[in-house]
Amino acid sequence: MTADYLDAHQRHWDDAERLRGTERWANADHLYGIATECGLKRLMLAFGMTFDVSKGMPAEGKDREHANGIWARYESYRSGHPQGAAYALPAVNPFADWHVSQRYAPQAAFDRTRVEKHRRGAESVSLLVKQAHLEGVI
Amino acid sequence: MTTFDQILPRVVESLRPHAASLAGIDRIVINRDLNGKVRLIIPEQVRTDTAIKAVIASIAEELTRRLGAHAFPAAQGVLFEEDLQAITHGRPCLPLESFRNVWIIDRLATEGDWATITPVVKGSPRLVFFSIKGGVGRSTALAASSWALAQSGKRILVLDLDLESPGLSSALLPEERRPAYGIADWLVEDLVDNGDAVFDDLIATSTLAHDGEIYVAPAHGRNPGEYVAKLGRVWMSKPAPDGSREPWSGRLRRLIDAMEARLQPDLILIDSRAGIDEVASCCITDLGARLVLLFAVDGEQTWTGYRLLFRHWRQAGVAREIRERLQLVGAMIPDDERRAAHFEGLRERAWDTFAGDLYDEIPAGEVGGEYWNFEEFDEGAPHYPWAIRWNRGFASLLSLHTRFAAIDPAEVDAVFGPLIRGLLNALPGLGEDHG
């Protein structure tokens, strides 16, 4: 299957929202992180990231990051692109305490406070994706 | 084949047959993106209405057919959004012709859209000197105005915002008095929160003022340094820690506010870039100017330029917000027997240009008193040129400093008198001396 970061961003965001609505905190938290990663990778493509079609992933190893690592990678693409000025994210990475391996963690480790922080981060990415869509950047 | 200027007429043609079906929708947005491609944005609530949804789908197909390269495939041509206010917030949104509920939103690659008019700021009046063409004596006239007003005891702050073609400061400052930095340096340092490092060495005082003061903030400092590399960054907006951003014009406004607070000038004179340009847009519409002087030489290029601008303001629905701040200045009026005829030609074409797009039309049978409208011969009208005579002695900015240093006030008056008197009349209170 080929990667479609935009579609993946939207479906992970939608599902995260549904899980949050039923207080399924652990998987909502996981999906907010994945939605963020996909959204930022779509924007990074617009701002110059190269993509290895044969492998279906970013060409540069350092761009193959999850939400906790991709925040800084996004900034380096955004700040080097003329259209990037209008696409800044909050300077502090809300996913610094998020890790993809937390999908193995017990549900009791997740609560509303943690999820709301990650949701705000994912929402800021979602708004940038929407803006890029409307402006014709993606 | 559809090209850019046909987009909106064709959108109207596509929507008109469905006007009755669309009338019940609170708001529809025509989104024209950075590439000039068009999408419809429809409120999410409409998605459940099968009949309306079918109409929208049919319009999307129609747009794909009519707009060609400026459309998306019909399946991608419509976006449903829950909050249309959020989509349009802070962006100029124009109504589409006769449709009560259809708005156009234009996404531009530049920040300056010429249609977001900042109200006149309180504090020191800000005056912008603008021209459609360069080389018409605009910067010289600014230097002369600052000299004359300073002679009457005023404290004048002069800003060289002709960043791409700087030079005004050389007219007002001898080489050795130029400050270490310029406005471009501050705009670049501010991006990394380092503006204070240059702020104290950004302004010099001119030796030309005797009773008052002329403070000059040049575009670049004594040593321009890597000016091209800096110039390419001054237009950057600045992200805040929360992800919001301050446009570059907002940063410039912050700099001018800080200079004003420090120097307490009576008047701020701003030399704008010529032409329909990003910096000029900022100077004219974003800095809260009290008065915008529109320099004109009598030629087609000038009038076409001003007509484009005035029409844009009218179509954007902001002409009323800006028009009372405008004043035409007749530049380079021949100083010989052709003068009277030249002036009359200039005035006539200026009146045509203002009357066509800025002045109110007076309906037949009504008197003009309630309308913003002026006769061609009305000397107080915005189109009536404040005339500046061409003068060899003032034709070169390069030698201006030497020239002003030993100037005969009568000579300044002969060349720039109408401009200087115009400024004093337009700014009540400015003519009164301190204490």
PDB file of N, CA and C in Angstrom, chain A residues 78-79 82-83 85-92 130-131 133-138, chain B residues 31-35 39 41 79 81 87 91 107 236-237 239-243 245:
ATOM      1  N   ARG A  78      10.170  23.752   7.728  1.00  0.00           N
ATOM      2  CA  ARG A  78       9.323  24.947   7.671  1.00  0.00           C
ATOM      3  C   ARG A  78      10.167  26.218   7.615  1.00  0.00           C
ATOM      4  N   SER A  79      11.178  26.306   8.501  1.00  0.00           N
ATOM      5  CA  SER A  79      11.947  27.549   8.600  1.00  0.00           C
ATOM      6  C   SER A  79      12.849  27.756   7.386  1.00  0.00           C
ATOM      7  N   PRO A  82      10.197  29.397   1.829  1.00  0.00           N
ATOM      8  CA  PRO A  82       9.595  30.731   1.777  1.00  0.00           C
ATOM      9  C   PRO A  82       8.144  30.773   2.277  1.00  0.00           C
ATOM     10  N   GLN A  83       7.383  29.710   2.009  1.00  0.00           N
ATOM     11  CA  GLN A  83       5.978  29.745   2.447  1.00  0.00           C
ATOM     12  C   GLN A  83       5.803  29.272   3.884  1.00  0.00           C
ATOM     13  N   ALA A  85       6.673  30.611   6.639  1.00  0.00           N
ATOM     14  CA  ALA A  85       6.480  31.619   7.685  1.00  0.00           C
ATOM     15  C   ALA A  85       5.087  31.552   8.296  1.00  0.00           C
ATOM     16  N   ALA A  86       4.110  31.177   7.499  1.00  0.00           N
ATOM     17  CA  ALA A  86       2.730  31.168   7.988  1.00  0.00           C
ATOM     18  C   ALA A  86       2.352  29.828   8.629  1.00  0.00           C
ATOM     19  N   TYR A  87       3.337  28.940   8.822  1.00  0.00           N
ATOM     20  CA  TYR A  87       3.010  27.577   9.272  1.00  0.00           C
ATOM     21  C   TYR A  87       3.763  27.166  10.536  1.00  0.00           C
ATOM     22  N   ALA A  88       3.993  28.139  11.410  1.00  0.00           N
ATOM     23  CA  ALA A  88       4.751  27.824  12.621  1.00  0.00           C
ATOM     24  C   ALA A  88       3.901  27.044  13.615  1.00  0.00           C
ATOM     25  N   LEU A  89       4.548  26.156  14.350  1.00  0.00           N
ATOM     26  CA  LEU A  89       3.916  25.413  15.441  1.00  0.00           C
ATOM     27  C   LEU A  89       4.344  26.035  16.767  1.00  0.00           C
ATOM     28  N   PRO A  90       3.631  25.760  17.847  1.00  0.00           N
ATOM     29  CA  PRO A  90       4.143  26.196  19.151  1.00  0.00           C
ATOM     30  C   PRO A  90       5.574  25.677  19.346  1.00  0.00           C
ATOM     31  N   ALA A  91       6.411  26.514  19.981  1.00  0.00           N
ATOM     32  CA  ALA A  91       7.828  26.158  20.093  1.00  0.00           C
ATOM     33  C   ALA A  91       8.042  24.908  20.957  1.00  0.00           C
ATOM     34  N   VAL A  92       7.217  24.748  21.989  1.00  0.00           N
ATOM     35  CA  VAL A  92       7.404  23.599  22.892  1.00  0.00           C
ATOM     36  C   VAL A  92       6.651  22.396  22.322  1.00  0.00           C
ATOM     37  N   LYS A 130      -5.253  22.007   7.496  1.00  0.00           N
ATOM     38  CA  LYS A 130      -6.442  22.616   6.880  1.00  0.00           C
ATOM     39  C   LYS A 130      -6.056  23.901   6.142  1.00  0.00           C
ATOM     40  N   GLN A 131      -5.233  24.723   6.803  1.00  0.00           N
ATOM     41  CA  GLN A 131      -4.783  25.981   6.179  1.00  0.00           C
ATOM     42  C   GLN A 131      -4.022  25.690   4.873  1.00  0.00           C
ATOM     43  N   HIS A 133      -4.321  23.158   2.967  1.00  0.00           N
ATOM     44  CA  HIS A 133      -5.280  22.669   1.983  1.00  0.00           C
ATOM     45  C   HIS A 133      -5.980  23.848   1.307  1.00  0.00           C
ATOM     46  N   LEU A 134      -6.430  24.791   2.120  1.00  0.00           N
ATOM     47  CA  LEU A 134      -7.161  25.946   1.584  1.00  0.00           C
ATOM     48  C   LEU A 134      -6.262  26.858   0.763  1.00  0.00           C
ATOM     49  N   GLU A 135      -5.007  26.943   1.164  1.00  0.00           N
ATOM     50  CA  GLU A 135      -4.115  27.851   0.437  1.00  0.00           C
ATOM     51  C   GLU A 135      -3.544  27.205  -0.821  1.00  0.00           C
ATOM     52  N   GLY A 136      -3.731  25.904  -0.967  1.00  0.00           N
ATOM     53  CA  GLY A 136      -3.187  25.224  -2.140  1.00  0.00           C
ATOM     54  C   GLY A 136      -1.730  24.836  -1.971  1.00  0.00           C
ATOM     55  N   VAL A 137      -1.239  24.837  -0.718  1.00  0.00           N
ATOM     56  CA  VAL A 137       0.145  24.435  -0.468  1.00  0.00           C
ATOM     57  C   VAL A 137       0.270  22.912  -0.555  1.00  0.00           C
ATOM     58  N   ILE A 138      -0.794  22.208  -0.172  1.00  0.00           N
ATOM     59  CA  ILE A 138      -0.803  20.738  -0.332  1.00  0.00           C
ATOM     60  C   ILE A 138      -1.991  20.339  -1.204  1.00  0.00           C
TER      61      ILE A 138
ATOM     62  N   ASN B  31     -13.104  29.913  -2.322  1.00  0.00           N
ATOM     63  CA  ASN B  31     -11.709  29.963  -1.887  1.00  0.00           C
ATOM     64  C   ASN B  31     -10.789  29.929  -3.112  1.00  0.00           C
ATOM     65  N   ARG B  32     -10.064  31.052  -3.336  1.00  0.00           N
ATOM     66  CA  ARG B  32      -9.121  31.085  -4.465  1.00  0.00           C
ATOM     67  C   ARG B  32      -7.722  30.956  -3.872  1.00  0.00           C
ATOM     68  N   ASP B  33      -7.077  29.819  -4.097  1.00  0.00           N
ATOM     69  CA  ASP B  33      -5.835  29.524  -3.367  1.00  0.00           C
ATOM     70  C   ASP B  33      -4.620  30.224  -3.972  1.00  0.00           C
ATOM     71  N   LEU B  34      -3.452  29.925  -3.399  1.00  0.00           N
ATOM     72  CA  LEU B  34      -2.211  30.605  -3.811  1.00  0.00           C
ATOM     73  C   LEU B  34      -1.925  30.429  -5.301  1.00  0.00           C
ATOM     74  N   ASN B  35      -2.348  29.283  -5.835  1.00  0.00           N
ATOM     75  CA  ASN B  35      -2.093  29.016  -7.257  1.00  0.00           C
ATOM     76  C   ASN B  35      -3.205  29.538  -8.157  1.00  0.00           C
ATOM     77  N   ARG B  39     -12.013  26.541  -4.931  1.00  0.00           N
ATOM     78  CA  ARG B  39     -12.860  25.533  -4.276  1.00  0.00           C
ATOM     79  C   ARG B  39     -14.045  26.233  -3.641  1.00  0.00           C
ATOM     80  N   ILE B  41     -16.432  26.383  -0.363  1.00  0.00           N
ATOM     81  CA  ILE B  41     -16.491  25.926   1.031  1.00  0.00           C
ATOM     82  C   ILE B  41     -17.925  26.138   1.532  1.00  0.00           C
ATOM     83  N   LEU B  79     -15.364  21.715  -0.131  1.00  0.00           N
ATOM     84  CA  LEU B  79     -14.986  21.351   1.241  1.00  0.00           C
ATOM     85  C   LEU B  79     -16.148  21.710   2.146  1.00  0.00           C
ATOM     86  N   GLU B  81     -17.161  22.591   5.921  1.00  0.00           N
ATOM     87  CA  GLU B  81     -16.486  23.063   7.129  1.00  0.00           C
ATOM     88  C   GLU B  81     -17.503  23.427   8.194  1.00  0.00           C
ATOM     89  N   ILE B  87     -12.541  30.129   9.097  1.00  0.00           N
ATOM     90  CA  ILE B  87     -11.811  30.069   7.824  1.00  0.00           C
ATOM     91  C   ILE B  87     -11.531  31.476   7.307  1.00  0.00           C
ATOM     92  N   ARG B  91      -8.981  37.593   7.376  1.00  0.00           N
ATOM     93  CA  ARG B  91      -8.588  37.684   5.972  1.00  0.00           C
ATOM     94  C   ARG B  91      -9.610  38.523   5.219  1.00  0.00           C
ATOM     95  N   ARG B 107      -6.232  33.898  -1.286  1.00  0.00           N
ATOM     96  CA  ARG B 107      -4.995  33.550  -0.576  1.00  0.00           C
ATOM     97  C   ARG B 107      -3.841  34.097  -1.406  1.00  0.00           C
ATOM     98  N   MET B 236       9.669  38.584   6.789  1.00  0.00           N
ATOM     99  CA  MET B 236       9.223  37.413   7.541  1.00  0.00           C
ATOM    100  C   MET B 236       8.232  37.801   8.632  1.00  0.00           C
ATOM    101  N   SER B 237       7.198  36.988   8.767  1.00  0.00           N
ATOM    102  CA  SER B 237       6.377  37.141   9.954  1.00  0.00           C
ATOM    103  C   SER B 237       7.079  36.391  11.082  1.00  0.00           C
ATOM    104  N   PRO B 239       6.867  34.010  14.401  1.00  0.00           N
ATOM    105  CA  PRO B 239       6.024  33.112  15.189  1.00  0.00           C
ATOM    106  C   PRO B 239       6.141  33.429  16.681  1.00  0.00           C
ATOM    107  N   ALA B 240       5.014  33.377  17.364  1.00  0.00           N
ATOM    108  CA  ALA B 240       5.024  33.523  18.820  1.00  0.00           C
ATOM    109  C   ALA B 240       5.126  32.124  19.418  1.00  0.00           C
ATOM    110  N   PRO B 241       5.528  32.019  20.696  1.00  0.00           N
ATOM    111  CA  PRO B 241       5.672  30.684  21.303  1.00  0.00           C
ATOM    112  C   PRO B 241       4.392  29.851  21.221  1.00  0.00           C
ATOM    113  N   ASP B 242       3.234  30.505  21.164  1.00  0.00           N
ATOM    114  CA  ASP B 242       1.987  29.734  21.128  1.00  0.00           C
ATOM    115  C   ASP B 242       1.586  29.328  19.706  1.00  0.00           C
ATOM    116  N   GLY B 243       2.446  29.611  18.718  1.00  0.00           N
ATOM    117  CA  GLY B 243       2.139  29.196  17.357  1.00  0.00           C
ATOM    118  C   GLY B 243       1.429  30.275  16.547  1.00  0.00           C
ATOM    119  N   ARG B 245       1.225  34.157  14.906  1.00  0.00           N
ATOM    120  CA  ARG B 245       2.330  34.856  14.256  1.00  0.00           C
ATOM    121  C   ARG B 245       2.016  36.323  14.068  1.00  0.00           C
TER     122      ARG B 245
END
